[in-house]
Tab-separated table of C-alpha atoms in Angstrom:
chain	number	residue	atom	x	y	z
A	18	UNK	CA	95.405	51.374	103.920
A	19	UNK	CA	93.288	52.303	107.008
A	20	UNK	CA	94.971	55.405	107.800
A	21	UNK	CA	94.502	57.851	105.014
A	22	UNK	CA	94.091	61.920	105.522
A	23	UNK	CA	91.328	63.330	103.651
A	24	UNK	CA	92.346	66.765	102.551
A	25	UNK	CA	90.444	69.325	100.844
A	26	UNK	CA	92.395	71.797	98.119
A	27	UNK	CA	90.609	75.008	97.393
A	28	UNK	CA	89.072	74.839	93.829
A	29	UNK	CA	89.758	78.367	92.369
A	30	UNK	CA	91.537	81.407	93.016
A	31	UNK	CA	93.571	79.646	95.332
A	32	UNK	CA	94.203	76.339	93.719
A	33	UNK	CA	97.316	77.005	91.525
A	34	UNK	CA	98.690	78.434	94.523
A	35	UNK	CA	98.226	75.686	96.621
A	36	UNK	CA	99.081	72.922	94.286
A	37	UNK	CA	102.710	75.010	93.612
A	38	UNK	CA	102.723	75.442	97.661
A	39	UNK	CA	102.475	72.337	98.087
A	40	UNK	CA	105.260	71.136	95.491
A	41	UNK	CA	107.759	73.140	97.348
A	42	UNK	CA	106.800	71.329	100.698
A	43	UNK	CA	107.419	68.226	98.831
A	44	UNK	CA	104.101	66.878	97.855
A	45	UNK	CA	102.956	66.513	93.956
A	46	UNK	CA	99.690	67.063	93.207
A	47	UNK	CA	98.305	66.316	89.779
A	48	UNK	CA	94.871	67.816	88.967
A	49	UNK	CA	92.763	67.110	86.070
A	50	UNK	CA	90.569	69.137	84.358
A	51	UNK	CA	87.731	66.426	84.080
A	52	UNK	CA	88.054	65.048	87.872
A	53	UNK	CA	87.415	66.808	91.216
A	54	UNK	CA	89.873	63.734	92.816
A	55	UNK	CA	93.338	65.435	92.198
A	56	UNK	CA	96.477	62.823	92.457
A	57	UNK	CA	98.654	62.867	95.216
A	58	UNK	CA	102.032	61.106	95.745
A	59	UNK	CA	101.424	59.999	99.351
A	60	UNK	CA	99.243	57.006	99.980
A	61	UNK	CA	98.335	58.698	103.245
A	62	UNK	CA	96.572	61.355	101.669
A	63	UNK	CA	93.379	61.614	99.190
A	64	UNK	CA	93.255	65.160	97.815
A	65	UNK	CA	89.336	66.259	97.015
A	66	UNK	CA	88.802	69.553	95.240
A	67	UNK	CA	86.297	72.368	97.346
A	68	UNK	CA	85.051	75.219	96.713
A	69	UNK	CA	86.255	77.189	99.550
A	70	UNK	CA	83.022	78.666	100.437
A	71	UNK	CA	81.892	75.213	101.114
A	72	UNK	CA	85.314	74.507	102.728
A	73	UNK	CA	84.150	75.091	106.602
A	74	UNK	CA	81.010	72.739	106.420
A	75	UNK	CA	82.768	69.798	105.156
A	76	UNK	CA	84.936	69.646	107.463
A	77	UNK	CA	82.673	70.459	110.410
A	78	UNK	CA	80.980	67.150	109.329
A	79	UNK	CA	84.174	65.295	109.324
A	80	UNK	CA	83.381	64.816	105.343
A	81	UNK	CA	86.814	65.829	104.996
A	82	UNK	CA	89.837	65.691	107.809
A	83	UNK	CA	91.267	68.744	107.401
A	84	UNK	CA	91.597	71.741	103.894
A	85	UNK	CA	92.320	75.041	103.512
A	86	UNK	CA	90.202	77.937	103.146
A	87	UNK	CA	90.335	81.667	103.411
A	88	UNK	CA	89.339	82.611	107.181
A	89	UNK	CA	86.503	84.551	105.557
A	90	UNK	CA	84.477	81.641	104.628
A	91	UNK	CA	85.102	79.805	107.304
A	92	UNK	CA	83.616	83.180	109.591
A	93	UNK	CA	80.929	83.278	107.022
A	94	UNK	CA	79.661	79.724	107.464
A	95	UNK	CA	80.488	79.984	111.599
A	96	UNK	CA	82.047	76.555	111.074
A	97	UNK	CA	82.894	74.595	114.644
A	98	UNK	CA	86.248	73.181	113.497
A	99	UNK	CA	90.325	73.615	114.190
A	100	UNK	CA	92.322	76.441	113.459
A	101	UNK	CA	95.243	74.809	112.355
A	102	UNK	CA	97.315	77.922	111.196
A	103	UNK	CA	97.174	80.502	109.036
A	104	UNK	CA	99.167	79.917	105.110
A	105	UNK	CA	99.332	83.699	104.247
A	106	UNK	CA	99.558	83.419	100.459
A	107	UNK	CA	97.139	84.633	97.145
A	108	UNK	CA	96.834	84.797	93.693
A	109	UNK	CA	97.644	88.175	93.677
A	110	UNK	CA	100.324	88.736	96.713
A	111	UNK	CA	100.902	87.707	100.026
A	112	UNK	CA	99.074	90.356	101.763
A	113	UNK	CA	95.579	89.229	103.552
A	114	UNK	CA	92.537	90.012	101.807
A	115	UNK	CA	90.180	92.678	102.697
A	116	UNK	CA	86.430	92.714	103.217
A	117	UNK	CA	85.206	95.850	102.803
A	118	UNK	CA	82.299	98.493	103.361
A	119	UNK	CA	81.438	100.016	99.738
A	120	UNK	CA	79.526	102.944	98.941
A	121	UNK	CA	79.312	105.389	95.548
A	122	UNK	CA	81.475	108.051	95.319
A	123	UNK	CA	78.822	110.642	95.846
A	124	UNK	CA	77.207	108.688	98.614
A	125	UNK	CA	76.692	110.908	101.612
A	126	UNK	CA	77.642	107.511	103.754
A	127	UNK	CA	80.668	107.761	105.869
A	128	UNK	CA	80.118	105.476	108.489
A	129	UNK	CA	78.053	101.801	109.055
A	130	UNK	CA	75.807	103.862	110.858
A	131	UNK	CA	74.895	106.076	108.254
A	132	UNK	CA	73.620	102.762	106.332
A	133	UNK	CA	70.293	102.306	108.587
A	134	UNK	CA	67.363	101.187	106.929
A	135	UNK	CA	69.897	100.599	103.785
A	136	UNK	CA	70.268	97.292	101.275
A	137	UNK	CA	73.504	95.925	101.168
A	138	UNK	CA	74.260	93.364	98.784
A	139	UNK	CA	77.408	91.362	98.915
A	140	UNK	CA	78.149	87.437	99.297
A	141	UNK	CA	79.476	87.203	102.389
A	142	UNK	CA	76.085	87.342	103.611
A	143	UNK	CA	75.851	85.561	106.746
A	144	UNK	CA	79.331	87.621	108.333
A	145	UNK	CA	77.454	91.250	106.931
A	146	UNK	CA	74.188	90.213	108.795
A	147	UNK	CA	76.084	89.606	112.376
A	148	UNK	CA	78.307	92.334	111.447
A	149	UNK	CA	75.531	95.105	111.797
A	150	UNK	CA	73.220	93.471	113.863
A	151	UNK	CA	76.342	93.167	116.281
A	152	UNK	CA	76.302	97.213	116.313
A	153	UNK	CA	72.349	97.371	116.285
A	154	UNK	CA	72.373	98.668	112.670
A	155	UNK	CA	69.242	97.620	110.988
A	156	UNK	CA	69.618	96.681	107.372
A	157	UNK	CA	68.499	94.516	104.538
A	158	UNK	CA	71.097	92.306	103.421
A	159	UNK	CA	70.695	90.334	99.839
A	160	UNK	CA	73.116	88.109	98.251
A	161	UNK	CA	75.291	88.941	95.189
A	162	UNK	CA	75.120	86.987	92.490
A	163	UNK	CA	78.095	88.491	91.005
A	164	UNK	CA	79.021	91.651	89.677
A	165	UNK	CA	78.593	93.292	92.928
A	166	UNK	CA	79.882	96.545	92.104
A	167	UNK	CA	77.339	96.882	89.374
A	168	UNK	CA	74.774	97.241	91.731
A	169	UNK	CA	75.823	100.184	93.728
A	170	UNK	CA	76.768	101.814	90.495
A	171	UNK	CA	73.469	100.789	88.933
A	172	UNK	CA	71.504	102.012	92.007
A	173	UNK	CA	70.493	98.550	92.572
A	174	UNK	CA	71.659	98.694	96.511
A	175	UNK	CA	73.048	101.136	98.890
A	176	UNK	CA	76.569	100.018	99.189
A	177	UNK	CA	78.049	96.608	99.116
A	178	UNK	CA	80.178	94.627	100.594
A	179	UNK	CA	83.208	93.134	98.724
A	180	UNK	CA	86.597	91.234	98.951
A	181	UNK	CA	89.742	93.395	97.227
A	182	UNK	CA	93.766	92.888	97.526
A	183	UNK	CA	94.787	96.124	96.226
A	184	UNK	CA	91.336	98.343	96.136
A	185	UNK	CA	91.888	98.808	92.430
A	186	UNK	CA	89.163	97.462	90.915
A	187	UNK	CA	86.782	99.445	93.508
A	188	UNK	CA	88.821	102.792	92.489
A	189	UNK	CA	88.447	101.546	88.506
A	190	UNK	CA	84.499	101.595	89.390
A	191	UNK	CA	84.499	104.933	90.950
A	192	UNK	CA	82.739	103.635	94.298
A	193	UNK	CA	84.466	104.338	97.673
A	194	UNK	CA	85.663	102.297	100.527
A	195	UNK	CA	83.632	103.785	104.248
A	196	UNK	CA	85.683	101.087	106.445
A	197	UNK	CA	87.415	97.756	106.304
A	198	UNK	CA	85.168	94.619	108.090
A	199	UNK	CA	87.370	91.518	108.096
A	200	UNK	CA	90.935	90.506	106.572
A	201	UNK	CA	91.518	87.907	105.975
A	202	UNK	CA	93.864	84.978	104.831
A	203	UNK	CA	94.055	81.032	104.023
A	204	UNK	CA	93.747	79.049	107.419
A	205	UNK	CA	94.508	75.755	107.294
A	206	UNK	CA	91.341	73.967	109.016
A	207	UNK	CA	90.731	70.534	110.762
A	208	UNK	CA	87.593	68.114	111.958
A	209	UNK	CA	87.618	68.470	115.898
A	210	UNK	CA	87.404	64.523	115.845
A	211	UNK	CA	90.383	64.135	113.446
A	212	UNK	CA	92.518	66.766	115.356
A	213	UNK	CA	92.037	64.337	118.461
A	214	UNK	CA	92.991	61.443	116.302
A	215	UNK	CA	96.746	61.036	117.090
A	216	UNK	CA	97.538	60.199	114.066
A	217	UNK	CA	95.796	62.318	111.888
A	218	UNK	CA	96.813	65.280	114.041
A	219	UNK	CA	100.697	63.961	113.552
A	220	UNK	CA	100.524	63.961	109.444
A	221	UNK	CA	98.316	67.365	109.786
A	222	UNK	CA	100.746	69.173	111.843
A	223	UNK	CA	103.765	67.542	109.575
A	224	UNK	CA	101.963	68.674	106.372
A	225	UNK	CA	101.324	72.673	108.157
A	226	UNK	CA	105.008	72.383	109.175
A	227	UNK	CA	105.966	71.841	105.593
A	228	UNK	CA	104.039	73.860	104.111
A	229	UNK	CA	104.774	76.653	106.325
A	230	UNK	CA	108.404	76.120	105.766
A	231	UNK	CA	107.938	76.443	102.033
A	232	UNK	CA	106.284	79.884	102.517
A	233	UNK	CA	109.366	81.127	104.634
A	234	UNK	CA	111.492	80.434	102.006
A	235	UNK	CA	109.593	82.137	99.215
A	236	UNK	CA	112.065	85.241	98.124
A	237	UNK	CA	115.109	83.656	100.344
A	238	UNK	CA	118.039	82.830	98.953
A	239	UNK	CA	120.930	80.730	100.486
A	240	UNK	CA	124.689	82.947	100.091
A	241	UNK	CA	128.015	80.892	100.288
A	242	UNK	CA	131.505	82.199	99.427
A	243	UNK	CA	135.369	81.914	100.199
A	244	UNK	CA	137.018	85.065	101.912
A	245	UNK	CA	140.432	85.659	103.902
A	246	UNK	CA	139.976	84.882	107.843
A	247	UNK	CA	141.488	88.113	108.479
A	248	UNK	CA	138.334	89.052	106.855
A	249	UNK	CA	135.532	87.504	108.619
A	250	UNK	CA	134.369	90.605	111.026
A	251	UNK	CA	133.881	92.731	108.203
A	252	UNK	CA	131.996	90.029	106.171
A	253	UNK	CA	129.497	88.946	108.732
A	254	UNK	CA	129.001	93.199	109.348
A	255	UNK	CA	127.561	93.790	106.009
A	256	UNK	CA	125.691	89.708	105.755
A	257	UNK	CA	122.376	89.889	106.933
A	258	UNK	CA	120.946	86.416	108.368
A	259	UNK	CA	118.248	85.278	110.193
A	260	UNK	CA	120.876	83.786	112.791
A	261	UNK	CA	124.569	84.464	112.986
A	262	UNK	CA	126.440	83.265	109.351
A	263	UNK	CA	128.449	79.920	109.432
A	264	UNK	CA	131.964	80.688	109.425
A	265	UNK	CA	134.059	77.097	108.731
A	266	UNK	CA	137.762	76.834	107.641
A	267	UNK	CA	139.089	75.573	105.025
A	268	UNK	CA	141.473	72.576	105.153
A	269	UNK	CA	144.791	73.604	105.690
A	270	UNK	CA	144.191	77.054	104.883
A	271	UNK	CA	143.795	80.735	106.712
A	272	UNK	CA	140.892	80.997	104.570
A	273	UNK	CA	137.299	79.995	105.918
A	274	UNK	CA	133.767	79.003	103.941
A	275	UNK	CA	130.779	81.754	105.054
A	276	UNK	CA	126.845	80.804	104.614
A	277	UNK	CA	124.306	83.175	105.054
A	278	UNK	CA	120.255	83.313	104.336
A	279	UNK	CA	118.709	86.276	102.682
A	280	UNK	CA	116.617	88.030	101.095
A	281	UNK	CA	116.990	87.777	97.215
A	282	UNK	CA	116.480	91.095	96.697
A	283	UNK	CA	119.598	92.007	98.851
A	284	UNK	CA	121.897	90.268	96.871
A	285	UNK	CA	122.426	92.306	94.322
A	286	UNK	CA	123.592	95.498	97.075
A	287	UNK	CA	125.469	93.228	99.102
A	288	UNK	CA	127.940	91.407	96.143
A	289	UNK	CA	129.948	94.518	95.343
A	290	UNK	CA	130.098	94.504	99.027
A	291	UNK	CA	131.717	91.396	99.579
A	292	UNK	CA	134.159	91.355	96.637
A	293	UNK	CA	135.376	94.605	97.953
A	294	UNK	CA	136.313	92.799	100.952
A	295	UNK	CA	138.268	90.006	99.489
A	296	UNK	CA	134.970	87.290	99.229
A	297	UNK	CA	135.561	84.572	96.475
A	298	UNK	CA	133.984	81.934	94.873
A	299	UNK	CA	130.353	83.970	95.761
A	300	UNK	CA	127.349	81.064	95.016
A	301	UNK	CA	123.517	82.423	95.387
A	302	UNK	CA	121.562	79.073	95.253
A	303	UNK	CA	117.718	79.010	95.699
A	304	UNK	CA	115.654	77.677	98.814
A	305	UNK	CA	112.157	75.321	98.541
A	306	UNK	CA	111.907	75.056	102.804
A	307	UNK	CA	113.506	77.282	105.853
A	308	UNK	CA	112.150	74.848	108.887
């Protein structure tokens, strides 16, 4: 088939994530431990599996059509390419990731500027070295093999620069934040040349549409239920929805049929709610898309 979408899944942290993601928006991918080819059921699509801190570059080069990375690598590489739109999900929650300036807990640094003539190790190397020569900060800048906050505990650099969700593991390490630099979050990324293929660019932006959709509908919940029309004012009153409820009547009856969407975790304040006010037949039923 000549028109196939190459599309590059993030191998790691992110890859459960995005295979699940993905299986709400419709798509099943199948991933094998000895291949880096994952299975896909669309014949317009072959799924490769990327590092995301090699995500950028492939795609600059066209190697791939389009993947998705966190925005951090893609800064970190300074990759030329598409901004699709951001797919604000992690292995931990759905709040962005944040880079961060790290010092020891006794370290006298409180601000980047304090950190002149310092050694910073981290691996987002490339976005620390703009960072602080942006802001005329001179400092030596060496790349983390892992472990990072070893070193600053070790005395091995003067602070370091590293990703956290929650800041716990930096707290668990006595060491202290001095200032966010980036947050960030998966972007879904395209080839410049692809985007202006019209065809490619129609499956990309049906596949961020999707996927997007399946993301609005994580912790949403659809609401139905039965309830006297004399009823219906007070219902809709205490029924949160993103629009206004649908209100239908039933055939050959004064009663009518609501729908609502919600928040799951609303239901259970709502229920007594609604049975208070005459609401029957109450059915919670769960959502994979909100488009």
């Amino acid at each position: 088939m000549s028109d196939v979408l190459k599309f590059g899944i993030p191998k790691g942290s992110l890859e459960d994530a995005t295979v699940d993601l993905f299986a709400k928006a419709g798509w099943k991918i199948s991933i094998s431990s000895r291949s880096y080819f994952p299975g896909v059921d669309d014949s317009e699509l072959n799924c490769k599996l990327i590092r995301p801190q090699e995500m950028g570059k492939y795609v600059e080069r066209g190697t791939i059509d389009v993947g998705i990375a966190g925005r951090d690598w893609v800064r970190e590489n300074d990759s030329d390419v598409v901004e699709v739109c951001e797919m604000v999900y992690s292995k931990v929650s759905r709040r962005p990731v944040r880079w961060v300036l790290v010092v020891a807990q006794d370290s006298k640094v409180q601000k980047p500027e304090d950190l002149a003539g310092a050694t910073i190790s981290t691996e987002l190397v490339g976005f620390t070295k703009r960072y602080f020569a942006e802001r005329n900060i001179p400092v030596t800048v060496e790349f983390s093999w892992g472990a990072t906050e070893a070193k600053v505990v070790d005395g091995l650099c003067d602070a370091i620069v590293e990703v956290t969700e929650t800041g716990s593991t930096i707290r668990a390490n006595n060491l202290r934040i001095v200032c966010d630099l980036m947050e960030s979050v998966p972007v879904m990324i395209a080839n410049r040349k692809s985007w202006e293929d019209p065809w490619k660019r129609d499956k990309i932006e049906t596949i961020a549409t999707l996927l997007k959709s399946a993301l609005a509908a994580e912790g949403m919940v659809g609401l139905k239920m039965n309830a006297p029309g004399s009823q219906v004012e007070a219902i809709t009153k205490v029924l949160p929805s993103q629009k206004a409820p649908t209100v239908s009547h039933l055939y050959n009856s004064d009663w009518v049929s609501i729908e609502s969407i919600l928040n799951e975790k609303e239901v259970r304040s709502i229920v007594p709610a609604l049975l208070k006010l005459g609401a029957e037949g109450i059915v919670e039923y769960p959502l994979n898309k909100i488009i």
